Structures are given as structure tokens and as C-alpha cells.
Tab-separated table of C-alpha atoms in Angstrom:
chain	number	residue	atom	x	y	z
J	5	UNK	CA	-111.391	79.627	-102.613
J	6	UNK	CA	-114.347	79.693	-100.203
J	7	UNK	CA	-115.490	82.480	-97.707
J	8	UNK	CA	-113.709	81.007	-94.846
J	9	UNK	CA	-110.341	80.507	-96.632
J	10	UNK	CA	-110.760	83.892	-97.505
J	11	UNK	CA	-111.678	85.556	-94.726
J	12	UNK	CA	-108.245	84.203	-92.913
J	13	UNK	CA	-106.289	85.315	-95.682
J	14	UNK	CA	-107.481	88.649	-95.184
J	15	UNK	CA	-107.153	88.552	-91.395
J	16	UNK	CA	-103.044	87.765	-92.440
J	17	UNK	CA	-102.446	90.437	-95.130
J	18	UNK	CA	-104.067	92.719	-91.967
J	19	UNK	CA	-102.104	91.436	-89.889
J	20	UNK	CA	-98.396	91.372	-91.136
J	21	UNK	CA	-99.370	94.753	-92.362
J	22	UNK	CA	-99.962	96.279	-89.015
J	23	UNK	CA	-96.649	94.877	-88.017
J	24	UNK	CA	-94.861	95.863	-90.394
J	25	UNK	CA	-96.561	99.683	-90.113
J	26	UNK	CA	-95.893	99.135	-86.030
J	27	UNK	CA	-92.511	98.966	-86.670
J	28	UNK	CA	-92.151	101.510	-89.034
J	29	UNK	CA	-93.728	103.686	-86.624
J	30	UNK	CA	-91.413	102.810	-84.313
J	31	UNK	CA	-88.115	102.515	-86.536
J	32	UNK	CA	-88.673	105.914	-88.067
J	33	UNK	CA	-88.604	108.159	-85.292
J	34	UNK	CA	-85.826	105.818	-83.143
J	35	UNK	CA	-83.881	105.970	-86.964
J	36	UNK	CA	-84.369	109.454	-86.877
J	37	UNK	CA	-83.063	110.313	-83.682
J	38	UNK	CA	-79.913	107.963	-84.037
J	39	UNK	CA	-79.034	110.612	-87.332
J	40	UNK	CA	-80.506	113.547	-86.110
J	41	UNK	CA	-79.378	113.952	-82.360
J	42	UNK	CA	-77.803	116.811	-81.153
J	43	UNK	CA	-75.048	115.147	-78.839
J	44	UNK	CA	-74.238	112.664	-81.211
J	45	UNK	CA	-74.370	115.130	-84.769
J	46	UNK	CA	-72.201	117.458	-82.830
J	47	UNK	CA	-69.463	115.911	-80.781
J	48	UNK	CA	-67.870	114.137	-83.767
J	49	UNK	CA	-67.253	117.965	-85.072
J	50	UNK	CA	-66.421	119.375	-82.132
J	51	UNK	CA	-63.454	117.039	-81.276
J	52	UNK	CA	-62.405	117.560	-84.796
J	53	UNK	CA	-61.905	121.004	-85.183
J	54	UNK	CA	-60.748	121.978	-81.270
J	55	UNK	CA	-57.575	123.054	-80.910
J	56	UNK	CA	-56.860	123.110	-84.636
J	57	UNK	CA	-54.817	125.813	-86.151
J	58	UNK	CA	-56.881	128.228	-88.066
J	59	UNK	CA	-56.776	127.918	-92.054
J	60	UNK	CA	-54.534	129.829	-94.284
J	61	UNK	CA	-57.770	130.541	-96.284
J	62	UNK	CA	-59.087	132.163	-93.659
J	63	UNK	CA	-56.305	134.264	-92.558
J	64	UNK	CA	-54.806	135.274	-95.739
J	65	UNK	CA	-58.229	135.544	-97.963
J	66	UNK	CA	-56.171	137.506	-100.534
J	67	UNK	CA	-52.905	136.046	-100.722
J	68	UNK	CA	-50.212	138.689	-100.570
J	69	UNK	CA	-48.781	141.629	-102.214
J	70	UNK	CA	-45.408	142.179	-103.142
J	71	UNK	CA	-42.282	140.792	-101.132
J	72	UNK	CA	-42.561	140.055	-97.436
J	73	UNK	CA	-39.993	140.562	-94.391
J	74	UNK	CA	-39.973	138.886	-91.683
J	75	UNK	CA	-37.746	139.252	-87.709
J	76	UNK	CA	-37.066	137.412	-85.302
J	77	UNK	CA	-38.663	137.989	-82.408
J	78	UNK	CA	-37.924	138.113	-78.876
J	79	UNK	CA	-40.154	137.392	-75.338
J	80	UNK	CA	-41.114	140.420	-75.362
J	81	UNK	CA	-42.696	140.767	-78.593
J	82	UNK	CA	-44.029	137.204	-78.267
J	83	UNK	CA	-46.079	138.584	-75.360
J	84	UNK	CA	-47.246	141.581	-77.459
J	85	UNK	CA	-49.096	139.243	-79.861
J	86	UNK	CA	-50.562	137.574	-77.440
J	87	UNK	CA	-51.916	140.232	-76.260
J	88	UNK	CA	-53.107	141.325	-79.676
J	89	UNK	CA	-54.741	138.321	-80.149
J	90	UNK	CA	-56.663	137.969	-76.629
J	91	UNK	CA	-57.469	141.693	-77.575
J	92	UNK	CA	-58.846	140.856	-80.941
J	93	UNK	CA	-61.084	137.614	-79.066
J	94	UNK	CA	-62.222	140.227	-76.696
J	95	UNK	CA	-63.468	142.525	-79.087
J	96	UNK	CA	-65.562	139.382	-80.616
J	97	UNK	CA	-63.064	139.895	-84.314
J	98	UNK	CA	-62.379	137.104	-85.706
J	99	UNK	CA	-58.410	135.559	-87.209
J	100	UNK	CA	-58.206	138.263	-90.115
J	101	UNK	CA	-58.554	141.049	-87.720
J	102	UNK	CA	-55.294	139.829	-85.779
J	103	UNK	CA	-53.540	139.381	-89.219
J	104	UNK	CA	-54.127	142.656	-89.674
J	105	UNK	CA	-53.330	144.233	-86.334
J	106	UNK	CA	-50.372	142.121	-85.676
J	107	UNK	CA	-48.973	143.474	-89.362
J	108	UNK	CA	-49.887	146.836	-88.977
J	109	UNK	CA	-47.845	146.596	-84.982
J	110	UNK	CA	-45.316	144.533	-86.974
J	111	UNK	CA	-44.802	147.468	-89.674
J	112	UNK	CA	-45.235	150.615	-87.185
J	113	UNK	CA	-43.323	149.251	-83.844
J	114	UNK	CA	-41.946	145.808	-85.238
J	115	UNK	CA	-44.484	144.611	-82.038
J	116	UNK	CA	-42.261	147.146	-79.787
J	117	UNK	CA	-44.807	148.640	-77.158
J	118	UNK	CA	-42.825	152.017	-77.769
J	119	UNK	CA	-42.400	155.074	-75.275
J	120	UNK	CA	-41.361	158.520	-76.237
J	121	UNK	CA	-38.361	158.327	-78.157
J	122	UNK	CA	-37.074	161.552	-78.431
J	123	UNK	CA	-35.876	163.413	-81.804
J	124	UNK	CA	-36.385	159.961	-83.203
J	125	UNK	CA	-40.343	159.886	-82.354
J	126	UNK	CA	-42.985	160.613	-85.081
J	127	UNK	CA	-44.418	163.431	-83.789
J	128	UNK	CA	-46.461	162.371	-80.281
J	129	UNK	CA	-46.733	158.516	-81.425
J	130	UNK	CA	-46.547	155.713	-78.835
J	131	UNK	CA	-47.048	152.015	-78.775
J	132	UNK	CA	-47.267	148.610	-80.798
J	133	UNK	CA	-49.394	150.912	-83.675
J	134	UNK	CA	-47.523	154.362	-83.023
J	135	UNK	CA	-50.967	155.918	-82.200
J	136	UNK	CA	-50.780	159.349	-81.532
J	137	UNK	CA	-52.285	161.402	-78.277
J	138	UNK	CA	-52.848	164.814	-80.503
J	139	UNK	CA	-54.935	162.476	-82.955
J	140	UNK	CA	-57.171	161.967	-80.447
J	141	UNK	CA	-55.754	157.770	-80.013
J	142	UNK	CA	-56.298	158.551	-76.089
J	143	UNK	CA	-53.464	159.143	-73.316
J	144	UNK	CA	-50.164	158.339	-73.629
J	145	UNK	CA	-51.153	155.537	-70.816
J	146	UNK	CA	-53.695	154.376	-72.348
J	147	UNK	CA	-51.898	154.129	-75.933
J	148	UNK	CA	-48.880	152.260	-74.464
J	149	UNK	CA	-51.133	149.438	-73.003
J	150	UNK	CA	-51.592	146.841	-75.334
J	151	UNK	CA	-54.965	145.628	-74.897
J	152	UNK	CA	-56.190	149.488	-75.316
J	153	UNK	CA	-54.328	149.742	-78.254
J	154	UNK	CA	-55.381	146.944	-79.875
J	155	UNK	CA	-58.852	147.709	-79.614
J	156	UNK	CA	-58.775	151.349	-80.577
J	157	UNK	CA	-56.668	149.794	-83.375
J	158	UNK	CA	-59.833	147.355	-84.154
J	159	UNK	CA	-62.886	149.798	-83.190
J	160	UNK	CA	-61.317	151.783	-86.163
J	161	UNK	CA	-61.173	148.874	-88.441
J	162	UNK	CA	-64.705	148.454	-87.574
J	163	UNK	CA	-65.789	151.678	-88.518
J	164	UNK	CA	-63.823	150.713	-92.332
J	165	UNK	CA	-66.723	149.591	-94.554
J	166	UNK	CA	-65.867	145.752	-96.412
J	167	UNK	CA	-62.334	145.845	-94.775
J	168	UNK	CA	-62.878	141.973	-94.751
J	169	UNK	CA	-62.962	142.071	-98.880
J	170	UNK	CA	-59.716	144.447	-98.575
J	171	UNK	CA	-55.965	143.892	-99.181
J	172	UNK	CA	-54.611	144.264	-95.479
J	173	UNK	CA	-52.582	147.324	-96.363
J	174	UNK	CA	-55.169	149.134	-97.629
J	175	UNK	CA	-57.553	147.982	-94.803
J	176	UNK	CA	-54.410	148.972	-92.418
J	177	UNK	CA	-53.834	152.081	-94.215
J	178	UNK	CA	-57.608	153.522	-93.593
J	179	UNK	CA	-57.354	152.639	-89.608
J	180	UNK	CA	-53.922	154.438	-89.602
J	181	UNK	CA	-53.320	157.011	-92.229
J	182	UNK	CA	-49.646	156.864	-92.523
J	183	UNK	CA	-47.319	158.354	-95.299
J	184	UNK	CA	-46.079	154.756	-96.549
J	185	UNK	CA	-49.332	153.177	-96.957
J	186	UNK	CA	-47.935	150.372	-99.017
J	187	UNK	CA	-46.093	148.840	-96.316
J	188	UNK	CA	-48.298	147.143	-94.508
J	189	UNK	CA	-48.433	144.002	-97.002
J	190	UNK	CA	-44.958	143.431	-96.730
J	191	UNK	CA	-45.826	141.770	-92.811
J	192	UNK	CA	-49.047	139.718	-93.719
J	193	UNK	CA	-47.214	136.209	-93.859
J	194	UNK	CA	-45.294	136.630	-90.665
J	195	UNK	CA	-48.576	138.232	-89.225
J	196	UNK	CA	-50.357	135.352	-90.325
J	197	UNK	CA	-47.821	132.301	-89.112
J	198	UNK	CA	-47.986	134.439	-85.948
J	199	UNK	CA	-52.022	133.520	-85.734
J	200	UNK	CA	-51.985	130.538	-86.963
J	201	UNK	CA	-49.219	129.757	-84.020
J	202	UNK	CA	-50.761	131.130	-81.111
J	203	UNK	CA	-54.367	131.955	-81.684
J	204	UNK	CA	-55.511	128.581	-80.022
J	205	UNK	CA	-52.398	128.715	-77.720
């Protein structure tokens, strides 16, 4: 092959080579920000999960203890999980928290936002988790509003150290102290079809 033949040959390796590195330069990043993007890596998820129901997993991390009871409810106690759950959101808890509250109101009140009731009452106790003034649970106003209760109910679940890795009633039982500790478990599945029903609702 002579100088001149070779010389052009050269020249063409060069040449296809810097096009083909130009458009790797080019592909790579354009490649990159097809996969990587922000918008486009995150809407796909976001339209997936909104709106869905929250997973059993996730609300009943340790399945449940013993046999469980569940009631009917009416409007009234609809309302009062509702407003356990916008309580529990507020306080920045997550699902498991409103299992827990909801079966703790479920086993104390039966989600009745209770007054006074006389020779019947529990000492001083009031409201959806019987909390009692004398206890230092706050006024008898305060403990008959749901929202307050509710997060007096969760600032003391707070304070419980790995209630998250607990059985509910024994997480439930710490918070309230009662004499039938074990009870508490007995609500977790209603608690729990109770979340999963209206804590995107």
C-alpha cells in the first residue's frame, strides 16, 4: 500500500471514529436523562400508589393475638375514626399508630366520645380512650374532644420506646395502664379494616 493510500485510510478510521465518539457524547447524556429524569422516574410511581389503600403488612406488622370482636358501627362512631385518623396525620404518625389508637378507643369507649356516666364511670374517665382528668390526661373539655384525645393518646405512644416492634396490646397497654391489659388485641382487625377503609378517604 503506498503513503498516499495510507494516509486516506487513516484520515477514515479518524474520521468515523470521531463520529461515532460525537455521538456517544451526545447519546450518553440525552440516554441518561431519558432514564434518569425526575418527572419522568417519578410520575409513573406516583399515579400508582395515590389513593391506594394502605397494606395489611403495614398495618398489622404482627398479625394478631387471640380471637377478635368486631361491632357495627354507627355515624357517629364513623366520624370518631375519622377524626382519629386526621389526628394521627396531624401528629406526622404513620397507619400503625391509627391501628392502634382506633383499637385501644374501640376497646375503652367502643369509639363512644363518652361523658360522665355516673355510678357506671371508671373513676373520672372521659372520652374515645377513657382518659382520666385526676391522671393528669387534661380537662374534662379537652379529654372529650377527639382530636385532643387522640394526640395525648399518641404523644404517649411516642414517649413508648420500639412500640412499632410491639404487639398492639402491649404497646396500648403502656400508653394506658388499664387492669385488662390483654384486651386490646382482641380490636386490631376491625381497627385495621377501619384504616385501611378510610385513611385515604
Amino acid at each position: 500500500m503506498n503513503t498516499l493510500n495510507l494516509s486516506m485510510l487513516r484520515k477514515g478510521v479518524l474520521g468515523v471514529a470521531g463520529v461515532a465518539f460525537a455521538a456517544g457524547v451526545v447519546a450518553g447524556p440525552v440516554a441518561a436523562a431519558t432514564v434518569e429524569s425526575p418527572a419522568q422516574a417519578a410520575t409513573p410511581v406516583a399515579v400508582a400508589v395515590q389513593g391506594d389503600k394502605p397494606d395489611t403488612g403495614r398495618l398489622m406488622p404482627h398479625g394478631v393475638r387471640g380471637e377478635q370482636s368486631r361491632i357495627p358501627l354507627d355515624a357517629e362512631q364513623t366520624g370518631n375514626v375519622k377524626a382519629i385518623i386526621a389526628a394521627t396525620k396531624k401528629a406526622g404518625m404513620d397507619e400503625r399508630a391509627a391501628v392502634v389508637a382506633i383499637a385501644t378507643s374501640l376497646q375503652e369507649s367502643k369509639l363512644e366520645n363518652l361523658g360522665h356516666l355516673g355510678d357506671r364511670n371508671d373513676h373520672d374517665s372521659q372520652g374515645l380512650f377513657q382518659q382520666r382528668p385526676s391522671s393528669g390526661w387534661g380537662t374534662v373539655e379537652q379529654i372529650t374532644d377527639p382530636e385532643y384525645s387522640t394526640t395525648a393518646f399518641l404523644k404517649g405512644l411516642k414517649q413508648v420506646d420500639g412500640w412499632q416492634d410491639m404487639p398492639l396490646t402491649k404497646a396500648a397497654q403502656t400508653v394506658q395502664v388499664s387492669a385488662y391489659p390483654d384486651h386490646y388485641a382482641q380490636w386490631e382487625t376491625q381497627a385495621a379494616d377501619l384504616v385501611a377503609e378510610h385513611w385515604t378517604s
